[in-house]
Short mmCIF file of C-alpha atoms in Angstrom, two decimals:
data_model
loop_
_atom_site.label_atom_id
_atom_site.label_comp_id
_atom_site.label_asym_id
_atom_site.label_seq_id
_atom_site.Cartn_x
_atom_site.Cartn_y
_atom_site.Cartn_z
CA UNK A 1 20.87 -28.77 -15.33
CA UNK A 2 19.20 -25.44 -14.47
CA UNK A 3 15.90 -25.72 -16.32
CA UNK A 4 14.37 -28.99 -17.46
CA UNK A 5 11.45 -30.07 -19.57
CA UNK A 6 9.10 -32.76 -18.32
CA UNK A 7 10.36 -35.03 -21.13
CA UNK A 8 13.92 -34.75 -19.82
CA UNK A 9 12.84 -35.48 -16.25
CA UNK A 10 10.88 -38.54 -17.39
CA UNK A 11 13.88 -39.80 -19.33
CA UNK A 12 16.28 -39.34 -16.40
CA UNK A 13 13.92 -41.01 -13.92
CA UNK A 14 13.39 -43.98 -16.22
CA UNK A 15 17.16 -44.36 -16.56
CA UNK A 16 17.54 -44.55 -12.78
CA UNK A 17 14.54 -46.92 -12.40
CA UNK A 18 15.80 -49.43 -14.98
CA UNK A 19 13.34 -48.38 -17.68
CA UNK A 20 10.18 -48.46 -15.57
CA UNK A 21 7.34 -46.45 -17.01
CA UNK A 22 6.70 -43.16 -15.20
CA UNK A 23 3.44 -41.26 -15.63
CA UNK A 24 3.63 -37.47 -16.22
CA UNK A 25 1.20 -36.85 -13.36
CA UNK A 26 3.61 -38.54 -10.95
CA UNK A 27 6.37 -36.14 -11.99
CA UNK A 28 4.01 -33.15 -11.71
CA UNK A 29 2.99 -34.19 -8.20
CA UNK A 30 6.63 -34.52 -7.17
CA UNK A 31 7.52 -31.13 -8.63
CA UNK A 32 4.60 -29.47 -6.86
CA UNK A 33 5.76 -30.98 -3.57
CA UNK A 34 9.34 -29.80 -4.12
CA UNK A 35 8.09 -26.37 -5.15
CA UNK A 36 6.05 -26.05 -1.96
CA UNK A 37 9.30 -26.67 -0.04
CA UNK A 38 11.25 -24.09 -2.10
CA UNK A 39 13.46 -26.71 -3.71
CA UNK A 40 12.44 -25.98 -7.31
CA UNK A 41 10.24 -23.49 -9.17
CA UNK A 42 7.23 -25.12 -10.76
CA UNK A 43 3.73 -23.85 -11.59
CA UNK A 44 0.77 -25.94 -12.68
CA UNK A 45 -0.91 -23.24 -14.76
CA UNK A 46 -0.89 -22.07 -18.34
CA UNK A 47 -1.38 -18.97 -20.44
CA UNK A 48 -3.01 -18.67 -23.83
CA UNK A 49 0.24 -19.52 -25.64
CA UNK A 50 2.55 -21.40 -23.24
CA UNK A 51 2.00 -23.89 -20.46
CA UNK A 52 4.13 -23.21 -17.38
CA UNK A 53 3.82 -26.86 -16.38
CA UNK A 54 5.98 -28.00 -19.32
CA UNK A 55 9.20 -26.89 -17.59
CA UNK A 56 10.69 -26.71 -14.11
CA UNK A 57 13.39 -24.40 -12.78
CA UNK A 58 15.81 -26.60 -10.83
CA UNK A 59 18.12 -23.78 -9.73
CA UNK A 60 16.41 -20.72 -8.27
CA UNK A 61 19.62 -18.66 -8.36
CA UNK A 62 19.86 -19.30 -12.10
CA UNK A 63 16.37 -17.90 -12.61
CA UNK A 64 17.28 -14.82 -10.56
CA UNK A 65 20.21 -14.22 -12.91
CA UNK A 66 17.88 -14.56 -15.90
CA UNK A 67 15.50 -11.99 -14.41
CA UNK A 68 18.41 -9.67 -13.54
CA UNK A 69 19.28 -9.42 -17.25
CA UNK A 70 16.49 -6.83 -17.41
CA UNK A 71 18.68 -4.54 -15.28
CA UNK A 72 21.78 -5.06 -17.44
CA UNK A 73 23.35 -2.26 -19.41
CA UNK A 74 22.75 -4.23 -22.60
CA UNK A 75 18.98 -4.23 -22.03
CA UNK A 76 18.95 -0.52 -21.23
CA UNK A 77 21.08 0.14 -24.30
CA UNK A 78 18.61 -1.82 -26.46
CA UNK A 79 15.73 0.33 -25.22
CA UNK A 80 17.68 3.56 -25.79
CA UNK A 81 18.92 2.59 -29.25
CA UNK A 82 15.46 1.56 -30.43
CA UNK A 83 13.99 4.82 -29.15
CA UNK A 84 16.65 6.86 -30.94
CA UNK A 85 16.28 4.87 -34.16
CA UNK A 86 12.52 5.54 -34.21
CA UNK A 87 13.27 9.26 -34.17
CA UNK A 88 16.26 9.13 -36.53
CA UNK A 89 14.36 10.86 -39.33
CA UNK A 90 14.09 13.96 -37.14
CA UNK A 91 17.58 13.77 -35.63
CA UNK A 92 18.14 17.50 -36.06
CA UNK A 93 15.69 18.15 -33.21
CA UNK A 94 15.85 17.22 -29.55
CA UNK A 95 14.90 13.52 -29.21
CA UNK A 96 13.51 14.07 -25.72
CA UNK A 97 11.10 16.79 -26.80
CA UNK A 98 7.40 15.90 -26.38
CA UNK A 99 6.64 18.20 -29.31
CA UNK A 100 8.96 16.19 -31.53
CA UNK A 101 7.32 12.94 -30.48
CA UNK A 102 3.85 14.34 -31.14
CA UNK A 103 4.93 15.50 -34.61
CA UNK A 104 6.42 12.07 -35.34
CA UNK A 105 3.24 10.35 -34.20
CA UNK A 106 1.15 12.58 -36.44
CA UNK A 107 3.42 11.86 -39.41
CA UNK A 108 3.29 8.09 -38.95
CA UNK A 109 -0.41 8.18 -38.21
CA UNK A 110 -1.11 10.07 -41.45
CA UNK A 111 1.01 7.52 -43.34
CA UNK A 112 -1.07 4.72 -41.88
CA UNK A 113 -4.39 6.43 -42.61
CA UNK A 114 -3.34 7.25 -46.17
CA UNK A 115 -2.55 3.59 -46.83
CA UNK A 116 -5.81 2.45 -45.22
CA UNK A 117 -8.16 5.27 -46.15
CA UNK A 118 -11.14 2.97 -46.60
CA UNK A 119 -10.93 1.55 -43.07
CA UNK A 120 -11.78 3.25 -39.76
CA UNK A 121 -8.78 4.64 -37.90
CA UNK A 122 -7.00 2.12 -35.68
CA UNK A 123 -3.79 2.54 -33.69
CA UNK A 124 -2.12 -0.41 -35.36
CA UNK A 125 0.79 -2.47 -34.02
CA UNK A 126 2.01 -0.64 -30.98
CA UNK A 127 5.25 -2.61 -31.28
CA UNK A 128 6.01 -0.58 -34.44
CA UNK A 129 5.22 2.80 -32.88
CA UNK A 130 6.20 1.83 -29.36
CA UNK A 131 9.06 4.26 -28.82
CA UNK A 132 7.07 7.14 -30.27
CA UNK A 133 3.96 6.44 -28.27
CA UNK A 134 5.80 5.61 -25.08
CA UNK A 135 8.68 6.97 -23.04
CA UNK A 136 8.56 4.09 -20.58
CA UNK A 137 10.90 1.12 -20.48
CA UNK A 138 9.55 -1.67 -22.67
CA UNK A 139 10.84 -4.50 -24.81
CA UNK A 140 9.31 -7.03 -27.17
CA UNK A 141 9.87 -10.77 -27.54
CA UNK A 142 12.69 -10.30 -30.05
CA UNK A 143 14.53 -8.01 -27.64
CA UNK A 144 14.33 -10.55 -24.83
CA UNK A 145 15.49 -13.36 -27.14
CA UNK A 146 18.50 -11.29 -28.19
CA UNK A 147 19.25 -10.38 -24.58
CA UNK A 148 19.21 -14.00 -23.41
CA UNK A 149 21.09 -15.36 -26.45
CA UNK A 150 24.04 -13.17 -25.48
CA UNK A 151 24.42 -14.86 -22.08
CA UNK A 152 26.56 -18.01 -22.08
CA UNK A 153 25.01 -19.40 -18.87
CA UNK A 154 21.54 -19.24 -20.48
CA UNK A 155 22.67 -20.88 -23.72
CA UNK A 156 24.25 -23.71 -21.76
CA UNK A 157 21.06 -24.28 -19.78
CA UNK A 158 18.97 -24.30 -22.97
CA UNK A 159 21.16 -27.00 -24.53
CA UNK A 160 20.64 -29.26 -21.50
CA UNK A 161 16.92 -28.67 -20.99
CA UNK A 162 15.70 -31.33 -23.45
CA UNK A 163 16.62 -34.93 -24.24
CA UNK A 164 19.59 -34.80 -26.61
CA UNK A 165 17.85 -36.18 -29.72
CA UNK A 166 14.48 -34.47 -29.44
CA UNK A 167 14.86 -30.87 -30.77
CA UNK A 168 17.55 -28.68 -32.28
CA UNK A 169 18.87 -25.64 -30.43
CA UNK A 170 16.66 -23.10 -32.22
CA UNK A 171 13.47 -24.94 -31.32
CA UNK A 172 14.66 -25.48 -27.76
CA UNK A 173 15.56 -21.82 -27.25
CA UNK A 174 12.26 -20.66 -28.76
CA UNK A 175 10.25 -22.83 -26.37
CA UNK A 176 12.32 -22.03 -23.27
CA UNK A 177 12.46 -18.28 -23.95
CA UNK A 178 8.70 -18.25 -24.36
CA UNK A 179 8.43 -20.10 -21.05
CA UNK A 180 10.77 -17.63 -19.33
CA UNK A 181 8.73 -14.68 -20.58
CA UNK A 182 5.53 -16.23 -19.22
CA UNK A 183 7.27 -16.93 -15.93
CA UNK A 184 8.48 -13.33 -15.67
CA UNK A 185 4.95 -12.16 -16.46
CA UNK A 186 3.70 -14.43 -13.68
CA UNK A 187 6.11 -12.78 -11.21
CA UNK A 188 5.36 -9.24 -12.41
CA UNK A 189 8.80 -8.53 -13.90
CA UNK A 190 7.24 -8.29 -17.37
CA UNK A 191 3.83 -6.69 -17.84
CA UNK A 192 2.41 -7.64 -21.26
CA UNK A 193 0.55 -5.27 -23.58
CA UNK A 194 -1.18 -7.27 -26.33
CA UNK A 195 -2.30 -5.29 -29.35
CA UNK A 196 -4.73 -6.79 -31.81
CA UNK A 197 -3.76 -6.55 -35.44
CA UNK A 198 -6.02 -4.68 -37.81
CA UNK A 199 -8.63 -6.62 -39.70
CA UNK A 200 -7.04 -5.83 -43.07
CA UNK A 201 -3.61 -7.39 -42.67
CA UNK A 202 -4.76 -10.53 -40.86
CA UNK A 203 -1.60 -10.63 -38.72
CA UNK A 204 -1.49 -12.17 -35.29
CA UNK A 205 -1.60 -9.93 -32.21
CA UNK A 206 1.69 -8.33 -31.22
CA UNK A 207 2.91 -8.06 -27.63
CA UNK A 208 5.19 -5.60 -25.91
CA UNK A 209 6.36 -5.94 -22.31
CA UNK A 210 6.55 -3.08 -19.83
CA UNK A 211 9.45 -3.22 -17.37
CA UNK A 212 8.13 -1.62 -14.15
CA UNK A 213 11.43 -2.14 -12.34
CA UNK A 214 13.06 0.36 -14.71
CA UNK A 215 10.38 3.04 -14.38
CA UNK A 216 11.66 6.31 -12.86
CA UNK A 217 10.13 8.21 -9.98
CA UNK A 218 7.42 10.79 -10.69
CA UNK A 219 8.84 14.30 -11.27
CA UNK A 220 7.35 17.13 -9.27
CA UNK A 221 6.08 18.93 -12.38
CA UNK A 222 4.40 15.92 -14.01
CA UNK A 223 0.85 17.23 -13.56
CA UNK A 224 -1.16 20.23 -12.42
CA UNK A 225 -4.87 20.25 -11.65
CA UNK A 226 -5.14 23.93 -12.61
CA UNK A 227 -6.05 25.13 -16.09
CA UNK A 228 -5.06 28.40 -17.77
CA UNK A 229 -7.91 28.46 -20.28
CA UNK A 230 -11.40 29.41 -19.15
CA UNK A 231 -13.02 26.91 -21.53
CA UNK A 232 -11.18 23.95 -19.98
CA UNK A 233 -11.77 22.01 -16.80
CA UNK A 234 -10.23 19.15 -14.82
CA UNK A 235 -12.31 16.10 -13.97
CA UNK A 236 -11.06 13.52 -11.50
CA UNK A 237 -12.43 10.13 -10.49
CA UNK A 238 -10.80 8.08 -7.75
CA UNK A 239 -10.84 4.70 -6.06
CA UNK A 240 -10.24 4.95 -2.31
CA UNK A 241 -8.77 1.76 -0.81
CA UNK A 242 -9.58 1.40 2.89
CA UNK A 243 -7.52 -0.50 5.50
CA UNK A 244 -4.71 -1.50 3.15
CA UNK A 245 -2.49 -4.22 4.65
CA UNK A 246 -0.06 -4.66 1.76
CA UNK A 247 0.66 -1.86 -0.75
CA UNK A 248 -0.83 -2.72 -4.18
CA UNK A 249 2.59 -2.83 -5.84
CA UNK A 250 1.55 -4.52 -9.10
CA UNK A 251 -1.67 -2.56 -9.59
CA UNK A 252 -0.33 0.43 -11.53
CA UNK A 253 1.70 -1.56 -14.12
CA UNK A 254 -1.40 -3.65 -14.84
CA UNK A 255 -3.45 -0.48 -15.24
CA UNK A 256 -0.88 1.02 -17.60
CA UNK A 257 -0.81 -2.10 -19.74
CA UNK A 258 -4.60 -2.38 -19.87
CA UNK A 259 -5.08 1.29 -20.74
CA UNK A 260 -2.48 1.08 -23.51
CA UNK A 261 -4.08 -2.09 -24.87
CA UNK A 262 -7.60 -0.67 -24.83
CA UNK A 263 -6.55 2.65 -26.38
CA UNK A 264 -4.50 0.96 -29.08
CA UNK A 265 -7.28 -1.53 -29.87
CA UNK A 266 -9.95 1.17 -29.93
CA UNK A 267 -11.47 1.60 -33.39
CA UNK A 268 -12.80 5.09 -33.99
CA UNK A 269 -15.75 6.03 -36.14
CA UNK A 270 -15.47 7.95 -39.41
CA UNK A 271 -16.65 11.27 -37.96
CA UNK A 272 -14.80 11.09 -34.63
CA UNK A 273 -11.33 9.62 -34.26
CA UNK A 274 -8.94 9.17 -31.33
CA UNK A 275 -5.21 9.60 -31.77
CA UNK A 276 -2.50 8.98 -29.19
CA UNK A 277 -0.36 12.10 -28.95
CA UNK A 278 1.94 11.30 -26.02
CA UNK A 279 2.44 8.69 -23.33
CA UNK A 280 4.79 8.56 -20.36
CA UNK A 281 4.86 6.38 -17.27
CA UNK A 282 6.55 6.27 -13.90
CA UNK A 283 6.60 3.83 -10.99
CA UNK A 284 3.15 4.76 -9.68
CA UNK A 285 1.68 7.03 -12.36
CA UNK A 286 1.23 7.57 -16.08
CA UNK A 287 0.44 10.53 -18.32
CA UNK A 288 -1.51 10.19 -21.56
CA UNK A 289 -2.51 12.74 -24.19
CA UNK A 290 -5.27 11.88 -26.65
CA UNK A 291 -6.55 13.92 -29.59
CA UNK A 292 -10.24 13.79 -30.46
CA UNK A 293 -10.58 14.64 -34.15
CA UNK A 294 -14.11 15.36 -35.34
CA UNK A 295 -15.32 15.94 -38.88
CA UNK A 296 -17.77 18.84 -38.89
CA UNK A 297 -20.91 17.93 -40.84
CA UNK A 298 -21.60 21.50 -41.98
CA UNK A 299 -18.14 22.63 -43.10
CA UNK A 300 -16.35 19.34 -43.74
CA UNK A 301 -13.40 20.59 -41.70
CA UNK A 302 -11.66 18.57 -39.02
CA UNK A 303 -11.30 20.01 -35.53
CA UNK A 304 -8.89 18.70 -32.94
CA UNK A 305 -9.52 18.70 -29.20
CA UNK A 306 -6.81 17.41 -26.87
CA UNK A 307 -7.52 15.58 -23.62
CA UNK A 308 -4.72 15.19 -21.08
CA UNK A 309 -5.03 12.31 -18.62
CA UNK A 310 -3.03 11.58 -15.48
CA UNK A 311 -3.42 8.54 -13.23
CA UNK A 312 -1.51 7.95 -10.01
CA UNK A 313 -1.66 5.81 -6.88
CA UNK A 314 -0.68 7.63 -3.68
CA UNK A 315 -1.01 7.67 0.09
CA UNK A 316 -2.28 10.55 2.21
CA UNK A 317 1.21 11.96 2.81
CA UNK A 318 1.83 12.49 -0.92
CA UNK A 319 1.63 16.05 -2.23
CA UNK A 320 0.02 14.74 -5.45
CA UNK A 321 -2.87 12.97 -3.72
CA UNK A 322 -6.28 14.60 -4.16
CA UNK A 323 -8.58 14.98 -1.17
CA UNK A 324 -5.87 13.67 1.16
CA UNK A 325 -7.18 15.71 4.10
CA UNK A 326 -9.92 13.12 4.68
CA UNK A 327 -7.63 10.06 4.38
CA UNK A 328 -5.93 8.02 7.11
CA UNK A 329 -2.52 6.34 7.05
CA UNK A 330 -4.02 2.98 6.04
CA UNK A 331 -5.66 4.37 2.88
CA UNK A 332 -4.51 4.52 -0.73
CA UNK A 333 -6.14 6.62 -3.43
CA UNK A 334 -6.03 5.80 -7.13
CA UNK A 335 -6.98 8.96 -9.01
CA UNK A 336 -7.59 9.23 -12.76
CA UNK A 337 -7.89 12.83 -13.92
CA UNK A 338 -8.60 14.41 -17.29
CA UNK A 339 -8.12 17.96 -18.49
CA UNK A 340 -9.96 19.20 -21.56
CA UNK A 341 -12.71 21.27 -23.17
CA UNK A 342 -15.64 21.94 -20.84
CA UNK A 343 -18.05 22.57 -23.72
CA UNK A 344 -21.20 20.49 -24.32
CA UNK A 345 -21.23 19.26 -20.73
CA UNK A 346 -17.70 17.92 -20.95
CA UNK A 347 -18.56 15.57 -23.81
CA UNK A 348 -15.25 16.19 -25.56
CA UNK A 349 -13.45 15.07 -22.43
CA UNK A 350 -15.53 11.95 -21.97
CA UNK A 351 -15.68 10.94 -25.62
CA UNK A 352 -12.07 12.03 -26.09
CA UNK A 353 -10.81 9.01 -24.17
CA UNK A 354 -11.68 9.67 -20.52
CA UNK A 355 -14.60 7.23 -20.49
CA UNK A 356 -12.46 4.61 -22.23
CA UNK A 357 -9.63 4.98 -19.70
CA UNK A 358 -11.97 4.92 -16.69
CA UNK A 359 -13.61 1.72 -17.89
CA UNK A 360 -10.16 0.16 -18.35
CA UNK A 361 -9.09 1.16 -14.85
CA UNK A 362 -12.35 -0.04 -13.31
CA UNK A 363 -11.91 -3.46 -14.89
CA UNK A 364 -8.38 -3.80 -13.48
CA UNK A 365 -9.45 -2.63 -10.02
CA UNK A 366 -12.35 -5.10 -9.94
CA UNK A 367 -10.04 -7.91 -11.02
CA UNK A 368 -7.46 -6.88 -8.43
CA UNK A 369 -10.04 -6.85 -5.63
CA UNK A 370 -11.28 -10.31 -6.59
CA UNK A 371 -7.71 -11.65 -6.29
CA UNK A 372 -6.27 -9.53 -3.45
CA UNK A 373 -9.34 -8.42 -1.54
CA UNK A 374 -7.83 -9.86 1.64
CA UNK A 375 -5.03 -7.25 1.52
CA UNK A 376 -7.40 -4.31 1.97
CA UNK A 377 -10.91 -3.40 3.02
CA UNK A 378 -13.59 -1.95 0.81
CA UNK A 379 -12.97 0.28 -2.21
CA UNK A 380 -15.01 3.46 -2.56
CA UNK A 381 -15.51 5.14 -5.94
CA UNK A 382 -15.47 8.92 -5.57
CA UNK A 383 -15.59 11.99 -7.82
CA UNK A 384 -13.50 15.03 -6.98
CA UNK A 385 -15.24 18.40 -7.24
CA UNK A 386 -13.84 20.19 -10.33
CA UNK A 387 -14.63 23.61 -8.81
CA UNK A 388 -12.57 22.77 -5.72
CA UNK A 389 -9.70 21.66 -7.96
CA UNK A 390 -9.84 25.01 -9.76
CA UNK A 391 -10.20 27.24 -6.67
CA UNK A 392 -8.37 25.37 -3.89
CA UNK A 393 -5.37 23.11 -3.38
CA UNK A 394 -6.09 19.61 -4.61
CA UNK A 395 -5.18 18.11 -1.20
CA UNK A 396 -8.28 19.72 0.34
CA UNK A 397 -10.66 19.28 -2.60
CA UNK A 398 -14.10 17.91 -1.72
CA UNK A 399 -15.34 14.58 -3.05
CA UNK A 400 -18.77 13.09 -3.70
CA UNK A 401 -19.72 9.44 -3.84
CA UNK A 402 -20.20 8.33 -7.45
CA UNK A 403 -23.04 5.96 -6.56
CA UNK A 404 -24.93 8.81 -4.88
CA UNK A 405 -24.41 11.08 -7.91
CA UNK A 406 -25.76 8.42 -10.28
CA UNK A 407 -28.75 7.80 -8.00
CA UNK A 408 -29.63 11.48 -7.92
CA UNK A 409 -29.15 11.72 -11.66
CA UNK A 410 -31.59 8.86 -12.19
CA UNK A 411 -34.07 10.66 -9.94
CA UNK A 412 -33.94 13.69 -12.23
CA UNK A 413 -31.64 15.81 -10.03
CA UNK A 414 -29.20 17.50 -12.40
CA UNK A 415 -27.41 19.88 -10.02
CA UNK A 416 -25.78 18.64 -6.83
CA UNK A 417 -23.42 20.24 -4.34
CA UNK A 418 -20.18 19.13 -2.73
CA UNK A 419 -19.52 19.61 0.98
CA UNK A 420 -18.04 23.04 0.21
CA UNK A 421 -21.29 24.07 -1.47
CA UNK A 422 -20.03 24.11 -5.06
CA UNK A 423 -22.84 23.52 -7.62
CA UNK A 424 -22.01 20.57 -9.87
CA UNK A 425 -23.55 19.21 -13.05
CA UNK A 426 -24.18 15.51 -12.45
CA UNK A 427 -24.12 14.75 -16.19
CA UNK A 428 -20.65 16.26 -16.57
CA UNK A 429 -19.37 14.45 -13.46
CA UNK A 430 -20.47 11.01 -14.65
CA UNK A 431 -20.26 11.44 -18.41
CA UNK A 432 -21.79 8.65 -20.44
CA UNK A 433 -22.81 6.72 -17.31
CA UNK A 434 -24.77 9.75 -16.07
CA UNK A 435 -26.98 10.16 -19.11
CA UNK A 436 -30.63 9.43 -18.79
CA UNK A 437 -32.27 6.74 -20.88
CA UNK A 438 -34.54 9.33 -22.50
CA UNK A 439 -31.70 11.69 -23.48
CA UNK A 440 -30.95 11.99 -27.17
CA UNK A 441 -27.55 13.53 -27.90
CA UNK A 442 -26.44 14.94 -31.20
CA UNK A 443 -23.18 13.57 -32.60
CA UNK A 444 -20.12 15.70 -31.97
CA UNK A 445 -19.71 16.21 -35.69
CA UNK A 446 -22.91 18.27 -35.76
CA UNK A 447 -21.78 20.57 -32.93
CA UNK A 448 -19.50 23.57 -33.29
CA UNK A 449 -16.93 24.37 -30.63
CA UNK A 450 -15.03 27.63 -30.26
CA UNK A 451 -11.86 25.62 -29.81
CA UNK A 452 -9.97 25.33 -33.11
CA UNK A 453 -12.98 26.84 -34.91
CA UNK A 454 -13.04 29.49 -37.62
CA UNK A 455 -12.69 33.05 -36.31
CA UNK A 456 -14.92 35.91 -37.60
CA UNK A 457 -13.54 37.59 -40.69
CA UNK A 458 -14.43 41.13 -39.55
CA UNK A 459 -12.70 43.48 -37.15
CA UNK A 460 -14.27 44.13 -33.75
CA UNK A 461 -15.05 47.76 -34.62
CA UNK A 462 -16.97 46.67 -37.73
CA UNK A 463 -19.15 44.38 -35.63
CA UNK A 464 -20.25 47.17 -33.24
#
């Protein structure tokens, strides 16, 4: 027997003890003792859907084989086939093209909005659009069930996990596979992304699972802090981890999952909508493109402004790390950068998803520090100077403390300077958090941007 339910263990113990009654708490105490001595795998905790204390892994090598199924060719083939099937309607084009994926997203998004025109826009059921929205390795519960059903050693263990007359095989496999998923989530092999269903269909939340072990390394051309257009800028906020003892290995997958969940569950307003255009992830970074679509109040036309976001966790010796010249070997920097329209004090960047992503990352970092604060020292929130990013190499860009910027902003100081002397707008650096309580901002729909706006109908010589 490789995995056993508590009911099976109680039955076996009673058989050996001549039918004496055994309390469940006695079995739990014994399993916890054996688990502390690495004899079995048992956890006295529960999730929202499954209790990990209902089962015990009696053979650790068996569980390792179950987890290794994620690395099997069958699992990789499932991911590839599902990705290709999602793009089968556009098979004449290159399936790996980001442009193709953006076009497919737009097509499916329009189909969804047409069928739900009376409701605010909502990125619904990421499990349905998963392979279009994401290039990273991910599976859902059905994929894992199929993967484990194919393995004879898992089927045999499922048949022996319960007392013989209690449940049929389908019910046993459903319960044990749900337990295995929760156990893999507990060990960081699966990283869940739960997406709330829309209010109209009343369906239960759907869950996809990221597979960080299958993420590739970051390519050298994944991101650039420079911009070609004069009306665009690059903003970058970072969390600087001091005196790191153990590398935060599980931090980035949790950030990716939380950002995806918050973006997908975000409900836009009628005059300003967010659409996911592209998503890609690597072992220690992810890239996200969001479209901010605003309905102009004067013309009734829709304008689209794209915000590109890049988040990565690096050490000082990484060429991608911003402001690495001031870091030591024991430091890690988590940087979240956004590139977009500089107009209106950077509001299209902040309201185009940057504020949403930063709040998601901050929540994960705070939760991580509360659980693993002993593995590192303090965490310092910094803002990278956008002028330094534009004029110098990002490794030597200057930073300012976010708390100091907010304090000066509250004192009425709008312009501050970095250590290189660059003048900086505190409102643009801090976005929504940097606005004063007495500031009244017009909605974006009432503002006109030169990006994607109507060009003059006269020639230049006629205007002179």
